[in-house]
Amino acid sequence: MRHIEYTYTEGMGDEELAERLRAREMGVLSLVDGDDAFGFPVAHHYDGERLYLRLCERPGRGKSDVVEATGRASFVITGGEANEEAWSVVVHGPLVAVDDVTDETLNEWFAPVRLFDEPVEDVVPVVYRMEIRDVGGRRSCGPINLG
């Protein structure tokens, strides 16, 4: 495998991790229920200490049931188009439902809810707080020349 391209990566410090989490609006939440794995694009809000995730419940789709079955979830954000600019942040931890979020807070913290040919009244935003157990991130720092 000497004819494929490689690039070096390096870890991010706490300040850069926090900035990346604050700057992005969307990421992918990974959950598991038994043998079934799920990945959902979700809006998120990071306040410097806590990570909040907004899921949307729709009739016939029980994301909250999958959240309840998952002991430890993963949340990923990525960025950068070119190898030299690519980065990712991964956060792990259990999810806890947050019941006291107002409509005003939802609008302030999260990107608009995306509808998929469904009535607004059929979509119910649900907010979870991830109890962060660990967080890590890496970014590209240059190509490897194998000569």
mmCIF file of N, CA and C in Angstrom:
data_model
loop_
_atom_site.group_PDB
_atom_site.id
_atom_site.type_symbol
_atom_site.label_atom_id
_atom_site.label_comp_id
_atom_site.label_asym_id
_atom_site.label_seq_id
_atom_site.Cartn_x
_atom_site.Cartn_y
_atom_site.Cartn_z
ATOM 1 N N MET A 1 0.828 -1.195 0.000
ATOM 2 C CA MET A 1 0.000 0.000 0.000
ATOM 3 C C MET A 1 0.868 1.253 0.000
ATOM 4 N N ARG A 2 1.852 1.275 -0.831
ATOM 5 C CA ARG A 2 2.745 2.421 -0.874
ATOM 6 C C ARG A 2 2.306 3.436 -1.920
ATOM 7 N N HIS A 3 1.228 3.159 -2.659
ATOM 8 C CA HIS A 3 0.810 4.077 -3.717
ATOM 9 C C HIS A 3 -0.470 4.839 -3.372
ATOM 10 N N ILE A 4 -0.824 4.851 -2.112
ATOM 11 C CA ILE A 4 -1.945 5.683 -1.689
ATOM 12 C C ILE A 4 -1.400 6.835 -0.859
ATOM 13 N N GLU A 5 -2.178 7.887 -0.741
ATOM 14 C CA GLU A 5 -1.723 9.065 -0.005
ATOM 15 C C GLU A 5 -2.086 8.951 1.470
ATOM 16 N N TYR A 6 -1.194 9.443 2.312
ATOM 17 C CA TYR A 6 -1.401 9.487 3.758
ATOM 18 C C TYR A 6 -1.176 10.920 4.231
ATOM 19 N N THR A 7 -1.721 11.245 5.385
ATOM 20 C CA THR A 7 -1.456 12.542 5.988
ATOM 21 C C THR A 7 -1.298 12.356 7.492
ATOM 22 N N TYR A 8 -0.432 13.138 8.080
ATOM 23 C CA TYR A 8 -0.268 13.114 9.530
ATOM 24 C C TYR A 8 -1.420 13.860 10.195
ATOM 25 N N THR A 9 -1.763 13.430 11.401
ATOM 26 C CA THR A 9 -2.730 14.160 12.218
ATOM 27 C C THR A 9 -2.123 14.400 13.592
ATOM 28 N N GLU A 10 -2.676 15.387 14.270
ATOM 29 C CA GLU A 10 -2.241 15.655 15.640
ATOM 30 C C GLU A 10 -3.458 15.966 16.486
ATOM 31 N N GLY A 11 -3.329 15.741 17.777
ATOM 32 C CA GLY A 11 -4.426 15.994 18.700
ATOM 33 C C GLY A 11 -4.666 17.476 18.910
ATOM 34 N N MET A 12 -5.893 17.808 19.278
ATOM 35 C CA MET A 12 -6.273 19.193 19.572
ATOM 36 C C MET A 12 -6.224 19.414 21.079
ATOM 37 N N GLY A 13 -5.917 20.629 21.474
ATOM 38 C CA GLY A 13 -5.971 21.013 22.882
ATOM 39 C C GLY A 13 -7.392 21.348 23.298
ATOM 40 N N ASP A 14 -7.591 21.512 24.593
ATOM 41 C CA ASP A 14 -8.926 21.784 25.137
ATOM 42 C C ASP A 14 -9.566 23.036 24.545
ATOM 43 N N GLU A 15 -8.784 24.088 24.359
ATOM 44 C CA GLU A 15 -9.331 25.341 23.831
ATOM 45 C C GLU A 15 -9.828 25.173 22.397
ATOM 46 N N GLU A 16 -9.051 24.480 21.579
ATOM 47 C CA GLU A 16 -9.465 24.254 20.189
ATOM 48 C C GLU A 16 -10.690 23.342 20.127
ATOM 49 N N LEU A 17 -10.721 22.301 20.961
ATOM 50 C CA LEU A 17 -11.892 21.420 21.005
ATOM 51 C C LEU A 17 -13.153 22.214 21.334
ATOM 52 N N ALA A 18 -13.064 23.061 22.347
ATOM 53 C CA ALA A 18 -14.217 23.869 22.755
ATOM 54 C C ALA A 18 -14.653 24.814 21.641
ATOM 55 N N GLU A 19 -13.696 25.441 20.978
ATOM 56 C CA GLU A 19 -14.028 26.372 19.895
ATOM 57 C C GLU A 19 -14.722 25.646 18.742
ATOM 58 N N ARG A 20 -14.223 24.468 18.373
ATOM 59 C CA ARG A 20 -14.856 23.705 17.282
ATOM 60 C C ARG A 20 -16.285 23.325 17.663
ATOM 61 N N LEU A 21 -16.492 22.894 18.903
ATOM 62 C CA LEU A 21 -17.841 22.525 19.344
ATOM 63 C C LEU A 21 -18.779 23.726 19.365
ATOM 64 N N ARG A 22 -18.269 24.888 19.737
ATOM 65 C CA ARG A 22 -19.104 26.101 19.754
ATOM 66 C C ARG A 22 -19.433 26.581 18.339
ATOM 67 N N ALA A 23 -18.513 26.423 17.405
ATOM 68 C CA ALA A 23 -18.661 27.007 16.070
ATOM 69 C C ALA A 23 -19.605 26.220 15.158
ATOM 70 N N ARG A 24 -19.735 24.933 15.355
ATOM 71 C CA ARG A 24 -20.568 24.106 14.490
ATOM 72 C C ARG A 24 -22.008 24.074 14.983
ATOM 73 N N GLU A 25 -22.953 23.887 14.057
ATOM 74 C CA GLU A 25 -24.370 23.778 14.414
ATOM 75 C C GLU A 25 -24.880 22.345 14.373
ATOM 76 N N MET A 26 -24.273 21.514 13.536
ATOM 77 C CA MET A 26 -24.777 20.160 13.313
ATOM 78 C C MET A 26 -23.658 19.139 13.487
ATOM 79 N N GLY A 27 -24.066 17.937 13.845
ATOM 80 C CA GLY A 27 -23.139 16.821 13.950
ATOM 81 C C GLY A 27 -23.920 15.533 13.815
ATOM 82 N N VAL A 28 -23.249 14.408 14.054
ATOM 83 C CA VAL A 28 -23.892 13.103 13.953
ATOM 84 C C VAL A 28 -23.872 12.435 15.325
ATOM 85 N N LEU A 29 -25.053 12.058 15.796
ATOM 86 C CA LEU A 29 -25.213 11.348 17.055
ATOM 87 C C LEU A 29 -25.330 9.866 16.745
ATOM 88 N N SER A 30 -24.478 9.057 17.362
ATOM 89 C CA SER A 30 -24.497 7.606 17.161
ATOM 90 C C SER A 30 -25.053 6.929 18.402
ATOM 91 N N LEU A 31 -26.053 6.068 18.174
ATOM 92 C CA LEU A 31 -26.737 5.352 19.246
ATOM 93 C C LEU A 31 -26.788 3.871 18.900
ATOM 94 N N VAL A 32 -27.092 3.049 19.899
ATOM 95 C CA VAL A 32 -27.200 1.614 19.666
ATOM 96 C C VAL A 32 -28.364 1.056 20.480
ATOM 97 N N ASP A 33 -29.080 0.125 19.872
ATOM 98 C CA ASP A 33 -30.160 -0.582 20.555
ATOM 99 C C ASP A 33 -29.994 -2.056 20.216
ATOM 100 N N GLY A 34 -29.418 -2.821 21.140
ATOM 101 C CA GLY A 34 -29.130 -4.227 20.864
ATOM 102 C C GLY A 34 -28.091 -4.344 19.766
ATOM 103 N N ASP A 35 -28.450 -5.049 18.689
ATOM 104 C CA ASP A 35 -27.542 -5.224 17.554
ATOM 105 C C ASP A 35 -27.690 -4.137 16.499
ATOM 106 N N ASP A 36 -28.609 -3.207 16.705
ATOM 107 C CA ASP A 36 -28.876 -2.166 15.715
ATOM 108 C C ASP A 36 -28.158 -0.871 16.077
ATOM 109 N N ALA A 37 -27.393 -0.353 15.134
ATOM 110 C CA ALA A 37 -26.696 0.929 15.314
ATOM 111 C C ALA A 37 -27.425 1.999 14.511
ATOM 112 N N PHE A 38 -27.434 3.216 15.043
ATOM 113 C CA PHE A 38 -28.121 4.333 14.406
ATOM 114 C C PHE A 38 -27.213 5.553 14.402
ATOM 115 N N GLY A 39 -27.241 6.302 13.320
ATOM 116 C CA GLY A 39 -26.556 7.583 13.237
ATOM 117 C C GLY A 39 -27.549 8.637 12.778
ATOM 118 N N PHE A 40 -27.717 9.680 13.581
ATOM 119 C CA PHE A 40 -28.685 10.729 13.275
ATOM 120 C C PHE A 40 -27.977 12.068 13.157
ATOM 121 N N PRO A 41 -28.213 12.823 12.078
ATOM 122 C CA PRO A 41 -27.732 14.207 12.073
ATOM 123 C C PRO A 41 -28.591 15.004 13.052
ATOM 124 N N VAL A 42 -27.942 15.719 13.956
ATOM 125 C CA VAL A 42 -28.675 16.490 14.964
ATOM 126 C C VAL A 42 -28.037 17.858 15.143
ATOM 127 N N ALA A 43 -28.853 18.808 15.564
ATOM 128 C CA ALA A 43 -28.349 20.129 15.937
ATOM 129 C C ALA A 43 -27.797 20.036 17.350
ATOM 130 N N HIS A 44 -26.789 20.860 17.629
ATOM 131 C CA HIS A 44 -26.227 20.849 18.980
ATOM 132 C C HIS A 44 -25.869 22.260 19.427
ATOM 133 N N HIS A 45 -25.694 22.390 20.735
ATOM 134 C CA HIS A 45 -25.268 23.648 21.353
ATOM 135 C C HIS A 45 -24.270 23.302 22.446
ATOM 136 N N TYR A 46 -23.115 23.964 22.425
ATOM 137 C CA TYR A 46 -22.091 23.763 23.449
ATOM 138 C C TYR A 46 -21.860 25.090 24.143
ATOM 139 N N ASP A 47 -22.018 25.115 25.459
ATOM 140 C CA ASP A 47 -21.884 26.370 26.207
ATOM 141 C C ASP A 47 -20.530 26.516 26.895
ATOM 142 N N GLY A 48 -19.594 25.657 26.561
ATOM 143 C CA GLY A 48 -18.274 25.694 27.176
ATOM 144 C C GLY A 48 -18.100 24.637 28.250
ATOM 145 N N GLU A 49 -19.210 24.106 28.737
ATOM 146 C CA GLU A 49 -19.175 23.048 29.745
ATOM 147 C C GLU A 49 -20.119 21.902 29.412
ATOM 148 N N ARG A 50 -21.268 22.232 28.854
ATOM 149 C CA ARG A 50 -22.294 21.232 28.592
ATOM 150 C C ARG A 50 -22.618 21.175 27.099
ATOM 151 N N LEU A 51 -22.898 19.963 26.635
ATOM 152 C CA LEU A 51 -23.265 19.735 25.246
ATOM 153 C C LEU A 51 -24.735 19.334 25.200
ATOM 154 N N TYR A 52 -25.530 20.139 24.482
ATOM 155 C CA TYR A 52 -26.955 19.873 24.326
ATOM 156 C C TYR A 52 -27.211 19.428 22.890
ATOM 157 N N LEU A 53 -28.083 18.438 22.737
ATOM 158 C CA LEU A 53 -28.423 17.894 21.428
ATOM 159 C C LEU A 53 -29.928 17.977 21.240
ATOM 160 N N ARG A 54 -30.350 18.451 20.054
ATOM 161 C CA ARG A 54 -31.780 18.522 19.760
ATOM 162 C C ARG A 54 -32.131 17.454 18.740
ATOM 163 N N LEU A 55 -32.969 16.543 19.162
ATOM 164 C CA LEU A 55 -33.530 15.548 18.266
ATOM 165 C C LEU A 55 -34.966 15.951 17.984
ATOM 166 N N CYS A 56 -35.543 15.412 16.938
ATOM 167 C CA CYS A 56 -36.943 15.695 16.638
ATOM 168 C C CYS A 56 -37.700 14.385 16.544
ATOM 169 N N GLU A 57 -38.725 14.261 17.373
ATOM 170 C CA GLU A 57 -39.589 13.083 17.347
ATOM 171 C C GLU A 57 -40.648 13.278 16.271
ATOM 172 N N ARG A 58 -40.875 12.205 15.531
ATOM 173 C CA ARG A 58 -41.889 12.198 14.488
ATOM 174 C C ARG A 58 -42.761 10.961 14.681
ATOM 175 N N PRO A 59 -44.003 10.994 14.237
ATOM 176 C CA PRO A 59 -44.868 9.821 14.392
ATOM 177 C C PRO A 59 -44.231 8.579 13.767
ATOM 178 N N GLY A 60 -44.239 7.487 14.523
ATOM 179 C CA GLY A 60 -43.711 6.230 14.006
ATOM 180 C C GLY A 60 -42.209 6.078 14.098
ATOM 181 N N ARG A 61 -41.510 7.066 14.591
ATOM 182 C CA ARG A 61 -40.048 6.997 14.709
ATOM 183 C C ARG A 61 -39.673 7.344 16.146
ATOM 184 N N GLY A 62 -39.241 6.381 16.904
ATOM 185 C CA GLY A 62 -38.968 6.601 18.315
ATOM 186 C C GLY A 62 -37.499 6.793 18.639
ATOM 187 N N LYS A 63 -36.940 7.929 18.263
ATOM 188 C CA LYS A 63 -35.535 8.193 18.589
ATOM 189 C C LYS A 63 -35.299 8.170 20.093
ATOM 190 N N SER A 64 -36.260 8.660 20.854
ATOM 191 C CA SER A 64 -36.103 8.673 22.311
ATOM 192 C C SER A 64 -35.993 7.258 22.866
ATOM 193 N N ASP A 65 -36.684 6.300 22.243
ATOM 194 C CA ASP A 65 -36.559 4.906 22.672
ATOM 195 C C ASP A 65 -35.139 4.398 22.464
ATOM 196 N N VAL A 66 -34.534 4.777 21.352
ATOM 197 C CA VAL A 66 -33.154 4.364 21.076
ATOM 198 C C VAL A 66 -32.195 5.055 22.040
ATOM 199 N N VAL A 67 -32.447 6.327 22.352
ATOM 200 C CA VAL A 67 -31.621 7.036 23.337
ATOM 201 C C VAL A 67 -31.665 6.294 24.667
ATOM 202 N N GLU A 68 -32.858 5.895 25.096
ATOM 203 C CA GLU A 68 -33.010 5.196 26.377
ATOM 204 C C GLU A 68 -32.268 3.867 26.386
ATOM 205 N N ALA A 69 -32.178 3.199 25.235
ATOM 206 C CA ALA A 69 -31.496 1.904 25.150
ATOM 207 C C ALA A 69 -29.978 2.042 25.091
ATOM 208 N N THR A 70 -29.496 3.240 24.796
ATOM 209 C CA THR A 70 -28.059 3.474 24.638
ATOM 210 C C THR A 70 -27.457 3.909 25.964
ATOM 211 N N GLY A 71 -26.483 3.152 26.446
ATOM 212 C CA GLY A 71 -25.813 3.535 27.685
ATOM 213 C C GLY A 71 -24.859 4.698 27.488
ATOM 214 N N ARG A 72 -24.087 4.634 26.427
ATOM 215 C CA ARG A 72 -23.080 5.662 26.148
ATOM 216 C C ARG A 72 -23.148 5.993 24.662
ATOM 217 N N ALA A 73 -23.451 7.232 24.352
ATOM 218 C CA ALA A 73 -23.589 7.684 22.966
ATOM 219 C C ALA A 73 -22.292 8.329 22.489
ATOM 220 N N SER A 74 -22.177 8.474 21.178
ATOM 221 C CA SER A 74 -21.065 9.206 20.564
ATOM 222 C C SER A 74 -21.635 10.329 19.715
ATOM 223 N N PHE A 75 -20.947 11.461 19.719
ATOM 224 C CA PHE A 75 -21.340 12.601 18.902
ATOM 225 C C PHE A 75 -20.099 13.078 18.167
ATOM 226 N N VAL A 76 -20.226 13.284 16.850
ATOM 227 C CA VAL A 76 -19.081 13.636 16.005
ATOM 228 C C VAL A 76 -19.388 14.880 15.190
ATOM 229 N N ILE A 77 -18.419 15.797 15.137
ATOM 230 C CA ILE A 77 -18.458 16.900 14.183
ATOM 231 C C ILE A 77 -17.173 16.836 13.374
ATOM 232 N N THR A 78 -17.257 17.247 12.118
ATOM 233 C CA THR A 78 -16.090 17.235 11.239
ATOM 234 C C THR A 78 -16.050 18.518 10.433
ATOM 235 N N GLY A 79 -14.908 18.785 9.836
ATOM 236 C CA GLY A 79 -14.770 19.956 8.987
ATOM 237 C C GLY A 79 -13.532 19.857 8.130
ATOM 238 N N GLY A 80 -13.417 20.793 7.221
ATOM 239 C CA GLY A 80 -12.265 20.853 6.327
ATOM 240 C C GLY A 80 -12.468 20.009 5.088
ATOM 241 N N GLU A 81 -12.248 20.604 3.958
ATOM 242 C CA GLU A 81 -12.433 19.899 2.697
ATOM 243 C C GLU A 81 -11.169 19.200 2.220
ATOM 244 N N ALA A 82 -10.043 19.848 2.394
ATOM 245 C CA ALA A 82 -8.780 19.281 1.919
ATOM 246 C C ALA A 82 -8.087 18.548 3.060
ATOM 247 N N ASN A 83 -7.246 17.584 2.713
ATOM 248 C CA ASN A 83 -6.509 16.842 3.736
ATOM 249 C C ASN A 83 -5.782 17.753 4.703
ATOM 250 N N GLU A 84 -5.215 18.829 4.200
ATOM 251 C CA GLU A 84 -4.440 19.724 5.049
ATOM 252 C C GLU A 84 -5.312 20.493 6.036
ATOM 253 N N GLU A 85 -6.632 20.516 5.799
ATOM 254 C CA GLU A 85 -7.541 21.281 6.648
ATOM 255 C C GLU A 85 -8.542 20.401 7.389
ATOM 256 N N ALA A 86 -8.476 19.093 7.220
ATOM 257 C CA ALA A 86 -9.470 18.193 7.800
ATOM 258 C C ALA A 86 -9.314 18.087 9.315
ATOM 259 N N TRP A 87 -10.447 17.970 10.011
ATOM 260 C CA TRP A 87 -10.438 17.805 11.461
ATOM 261 C C TRP A 87 -11.706 17.091 11.903
ATOM 262 N N SER A 88 -11.672 16.536 13.096
ATOM 263 C CA SER A 88 -12.855 15.915 13.682
ATOM 264 C C SER A 88 -12.783 16.000 15.198
ATOM 265 N N VAL A 89 -13.957 16.051 15.818
ATOM 266 C CA VAL A 89 -14.092 16.040 17.272
ATOM 267 C C VAL A 89 -15.111 14.957 17.614
ATOM 268 N N VAL A 90 -14.771 14.115 18.587
ATOM 269 C CA VAL A 90 -15.651 13.035 19.026
ATOM 270 C C VAL A 90 -15.893 13.189 20.529
ATOM 271 N N VAL A 91 -17.167 13.159 20.918
ATOM 272 C CA VAL A 91 -17.563 13.285 22.322
ATOM 273 C C VAL A 91 -18.345 12.031 22.696
ATOM 274 N N HIS A 92 -18.058 11.468 23.873
ATOM 275 C CA HIS A 92 -18.761 10.279 24.360
ATOM 276 C C HIS A 92 -19.399 10.562 25.711
ATOM 277 N N GLY A 93 -20.548 9.940 25.938
ATOM 278 C CA GLY A 93 -21.183 10.023 27.249
ATOM 279 C C GLY A 93 -22.647 9.641 27.191
ATOM 280 N N PRO A 94 -23.241 9.426 28.353
ATOM 281 C CA PRO A 94 -24.677 9.138 28.402
ATOM 282 C C PRO A 94 -25.500 10.395 28.134
ATOM 283 N N LEU A 95 -26.730 10.195 27.699
ATOM 284 C CA LEU A 95 -27.641 11.304 27.412
ATOM 285 C C LEU A 95 -28.723 11.391 28.487
ATOM 286 N N VAL A 96 -29.020 12.624 28.886
ATOM 287 C CA VAL A 96 -30.042 12.886 29.897
ATOM 288 C C VAL A 96 -31.058 13.855 29.293
ATOM 289 N N ALA A 97 -32.341 13.517 29.375
ATOM 290 C CA ALA A 97 -33.393 14.392 28.844
ATOM 291 C C ALA A 97 -33.437 15.702 29.617
ATOM 292 N N VAL A 98 -33.642 16.804 28.881
ATOM 293 C CA VAL A 98 -33.779 18.136 29.469
ATOM 294 C C VAL A 98 -35.209 18.590 29.185
ATOM 295 N N ASP A 99 -35.976 18.782 30.237
ATOM 296 C CA ASP A 99 -37.405 19.062 30.071
ATOM 297 C C ASP A 99 -37.775 20.532 30.116
ATOM 298 N N ASP A 100 -36.901 21.380 30.618
ATOM 299 C CA ASP A 100 -37.282 22.771 30.875
ATOM 300 C C ASP A 100 -36.724 23.757 29.850
ATOM 301 N N VAL A 101 -36.663 23.359 28.588
ATOM 302 C CA VAL A 101 -36.147 24.238 27.540
ATOM 303 C C VAL A 101 -37.316 24.960 26.877
ATOM 304 N N THR A 102 -37.260 26.274 26.860
ATOM 305 C CA THR A 102 -38.327 27.080 26.261
ATOM 306 C C THR A 102 -38.139 27.177 24.749
ATOM 307 N N ASP A 103 -39.192 27.590 24.056
ATOM 308 C CA ASP A 103 -39.096 27.814 22.610
ATOM 309 C C ASP A 103 -38.032 28.858 22.301
ATOM 310 N N GLU A 104 -37.958 29.889 23.122
ATOM 311 C CA GLU A 104 -36.955 30.941 22.923
ATOM 312 C C GLU A 104 -35.538 30.359 22.996
ATOM 313 N N THR A 105 -35.299 29.490 23.962
ATOM 314 C CA THR A 105 -33.983 28.861 24.093
ATOM 315 C C THR A 105 -33.699 27.943 22.916
ATOM 316 N N LEU A 106 -34.695 27.177 22.487
ATOM 317 C CA LEU A 106 -34.516 26.312 21.311
ATOM 318 C C LEU A 106 -34.073 27.131 20.106
ATOM 319 N N ASN A 107 -34.731 28.266 19.883
ATOM 320 C CA ASN A 107 -34.386 29.116 18.743
ATOM 321 C C ASN A 107 -33.011 29.752 18.893
ATOM 322 N N GLU A 108 -32.625 30.070 20.113
ATOM 323 C CA GLU A 108 -31.321 30.687 20.360
ATOM 324 C C GLU A 108 -30.181 29.676 20.228
ATOM 325 N N TRP A 109 -30.382 28.477 20.718
ATOM 326 C CA TRP A 109 -29.310 27.479 20.773
ATOM 327 C C TRP A 109 -29.115 26.692 19.481
ATOM 328 N N PHE A 110 -30.203 26.438 18.752
ATOM 329 C CA PHE A 110 -30.141 25.453 17.677
ATOM 330 C C PHE A 110 -30.529 26.033 16.321
ATOM 331 N N ALA A 111 -30.022 25.399 15.263
ATOM 332 C CA ALA A 111 -30.425 25.718 13.895
ATOM 333 C C ALA A 111 -31.917 25.400 13.741
ATOM 334 N N PRO A 112 -32.577 25.994 12.747
ATOM 335 C CA PRO A 112 -33.998 25.698 12.541
ATOM 336 C C PRO A 112 -34.239 24.199 12.330
ATOM 337 N N VAL A 113 -35.395 23.731 12.777
ATOM 338 C CA VAL A 113 -35.784 22.331 12.591
ATOM 339 C C VAL A 113 -36.021 22.090 11.106
ATOM 340 N N ARG A 114 -35.465 21.007 10.605
ATOM 341 C CA ARG A 114 -35.646 20.648 9.188
ATOM 342 C C ARG A 114 -36.851 19.725 9.052
ATOM 343 N N LEU A 115 -37.786 20.131 8.198
ATOM 344 C CA LEU A 115 -38.980 19.334 7.951
ATOM 345 C C LEU A 115 -38.821 18.551 6.658
ATOM 346 N N PHE A 116 -39.405 17.358 6.635
ATOM 347 C CA PHE A 116 -39.323 16.482 5.476
ATOM 348 C C PHE A 116 -40.732 16.148 5.004
ATOM 349 N N ASP A 117 -41.370 17.098 4.311
ATOM 350 C CA ASP A 117 -42.728 16.894 3.791
ATOM 351 C C ASP A 117 -43.698 16.419 4.865
ATOM 352 N N GLU A 118 -43.652 17.043 6.041
ATOM 353 C CA GLU A 118 -44.533 16.665 7.138
ATOM 354 C C GLU A 118 -45.085 17.934 7.779
ATOM 355 N N PRO A 119 -46.222 17.849 8.394
ATOM 356 C CA PRO A 119 -46.780 19.023 9.069
ATOM 357 C C PRO A 119 -45.951 19.390 10.301
ATOM 358 N N VAL A 120 -45.849 20.673 10.561
ATOM 359 C CA VAL A 120 -45.090 21.167 11.716
ATOM 360 C C VAL A 120 -45.585 20.519 13.002
ATOM 361 N N GLU A 121 -46.895 20.367 13.136
ATOM 362 C CA GLU A 121 -47.448 19.827 14.384
ATOM 363 C C GLU A 121 -47.080 18.358 14.624
ATOM 364 N N ASP A 122 -46.562 17.659 13.601
ATOM 365 C CA ASP A 122 -46.134 16.266 13.766
ATOM 366 C C ASP A 122 -44.696 16.138 14.264
ATOM 367 N N VAL A 123 -43.990 17.246 14.383
ATOM 368 C CA VAL A 123 -42.575 17.215 14.773
ATOM 369 C C VAL A 123 -42.426 17.836 16.164
ATOM 370 N N VAL A 124 -41.849 17.067 17.076
ATOM 371 C CA VAL A 124 -41.679 17.527 18.456
ATOM 372 C C VAL A 124 -40.187 17.567 18.795
ATOM 373 N N PRO A 125 -39.607 18.772 18.969
ATOM 374 C CA PRO A 125 -38.202 18.865 19.367
ATOM 375 C C PRO A 125 -38.008 18.321 20.790
ATOM 376 N N VAL A 126 -36.954 17.524 20.958
ATOM 377 C CA VAL A 126 -36.594 16.948 22.250
ATOM 378 C C VAL A 126 -35.126 17.262 22.490
ATOM 379 N N VAL A 127 -34.797 17.767 23.687
ATOM 380 C CA VAL A 127 -33.418 18.157 23.994
ATOM 381 C C VAL A 127 -32.817 17.192 25.015
ATOM 382 N N TYR A 128 -31.570 16.806 24.737
ATOM 383 C CA TYR A 128 -30.789 15.977 25.652
ATOM 384 C C TYR A 128 -29.489 16.695 25.974
ATOM 385 N N ARG A 129 -28.988 16.454 27.166
ATOM 386 C CA ARG A 129 -27.659 16.922 27.556
ATOM 387 C C ARG A 129 -26.755 15.700 27.600
ATOM 388 N N MET A 130 -25.624 15.795 26.906
ATOM 389 C CA MET A 130 -24.660 14.708 26.984
ATOM 390 C C MET A 130 -23.776 14.948 28.196
ATOM 391 N N GLU A 131 -23.727 13.980 29.084
ATOM 392 C CA GLU A 131 -22.814 14.046 30.220
ATOM 393 C C GLU A 131 -21.451 13.599 29.708
ATOM 394 N N ILE A 132 -20.614 14.560 29.396
ATOM 395 C CA ILE A 132 -19.357 14.298 28.697
ATOM 396 C C ILE A 132 -18.431 13.463 29.574
ATOM 397 N N ARG A 133 -18.109 12.261 29.090
ATOM 398 C CA ARG A 133 -17.158 11.383 29.776
ATOM 399 C C ARG A 133 -15.763 11.532 29.182
ATOM 400 N N ASP A 134 -15.717 11.721 27.881
ATOM 401 C CA ASP A 134 -14.437 12.023 27.239
ATOM 402 C C ASP A 134 -14.692 12.727 25.914
ATOM 403 N N VAL A 135 -13.715 13.513 25.519
ATOM 404 C CA VAL A 135 -13.775 14.267 24.269
ATOM 405 C C VAL A 135 -12.375 14.287 23.681
ATOM 406 N N GLY A 136 -12.303 14.119 22.390
ATOM 407 C CA GLY A 136 -11.011 14.168 21.716
ATOM 408 C C GLY A 136 -11.184 14.708 20.319
ATOM 409 N N GLY A 137 -10.110 15.184 19.764
ATOM 410 C CA GLY A 137 -10.161 15.712 18.412
ATOM 411 C C GLY A 137 -8.803 15.637 17.761
ATOM 412 N N ARG A 138 -8.819 15.535 16.446
ATOM 413 C CA ARG A 138 -7.581 15.489 15.677
ATOM 414 C C ARG A 138 -7.736 16.390 14.466
ATOM 415 N N ARG A 139 -6.618 16.896 14.001
ATOM 416 C CA ARG A 139 -6.616 17.688 12.766
ATOM 417 C C ARG A 139 -5.409 17.290 11.939
ATOM 418 N N SER A 140 -5.567 17.440 10.633
ATOM 419 C CA SER A 140 -4.468 17.140 9.713
ATOM 420 C C SER A 140 -3.371 18.172 9.881
ATOM 421 N N CYS A 141 -2.139 17.720 9.732
ATOM 422 C CA CYS A 141 -1.027 18.668 9.852
ATOM 423 C C CYS A 141 -0.013 18.515 8.725
ATOM 424 N N GLY A 142 -0.314 17.713 7.727
ATOM 425 C CA GLY A 142 0.561 17.658 6.568
ATOM 426 C C GLY A 142 0.653 16.279 5.952
ATOM 427 N N PRO A 143 0.877 16.234 4.646
ATOM 428 C CA PRO A 143 0.960 14.954 3.946
ATOM 429 C C PRO A 143 2.253 14.211 4.289
ATOM 430 N N ILE A 144 2.197 12.908 4.121
ATOM 431 C CA ILE A 144 3.367 12.058 4.306
ATOM 432 C C ILE A 144 3.939 11.761 2.932
ATOM 433 N N ASN A 145 5.207 12.007 2.751
ATOM 434 C CA ASN A 145 5.879 11.730 1.484
ATOM 435 C C ASN A 145 6.609 10.400 1.606
ATOM 436 N N LEU A 146 6.110 9.393 0.886
ATOM 437 C CA LEU A 146 6.724 8.068 0.933
ATOM 438 C C LEU A 146 7.796 7.898 -0.134
ATOM 439 N N GLY A 147 8.022 8.951 -0.900
ATOM 440 C CA GLY A 147 9.102 8.991 -1.870
ATOM 441 C C GLY A 147 8.969 8.032 -2.940
#
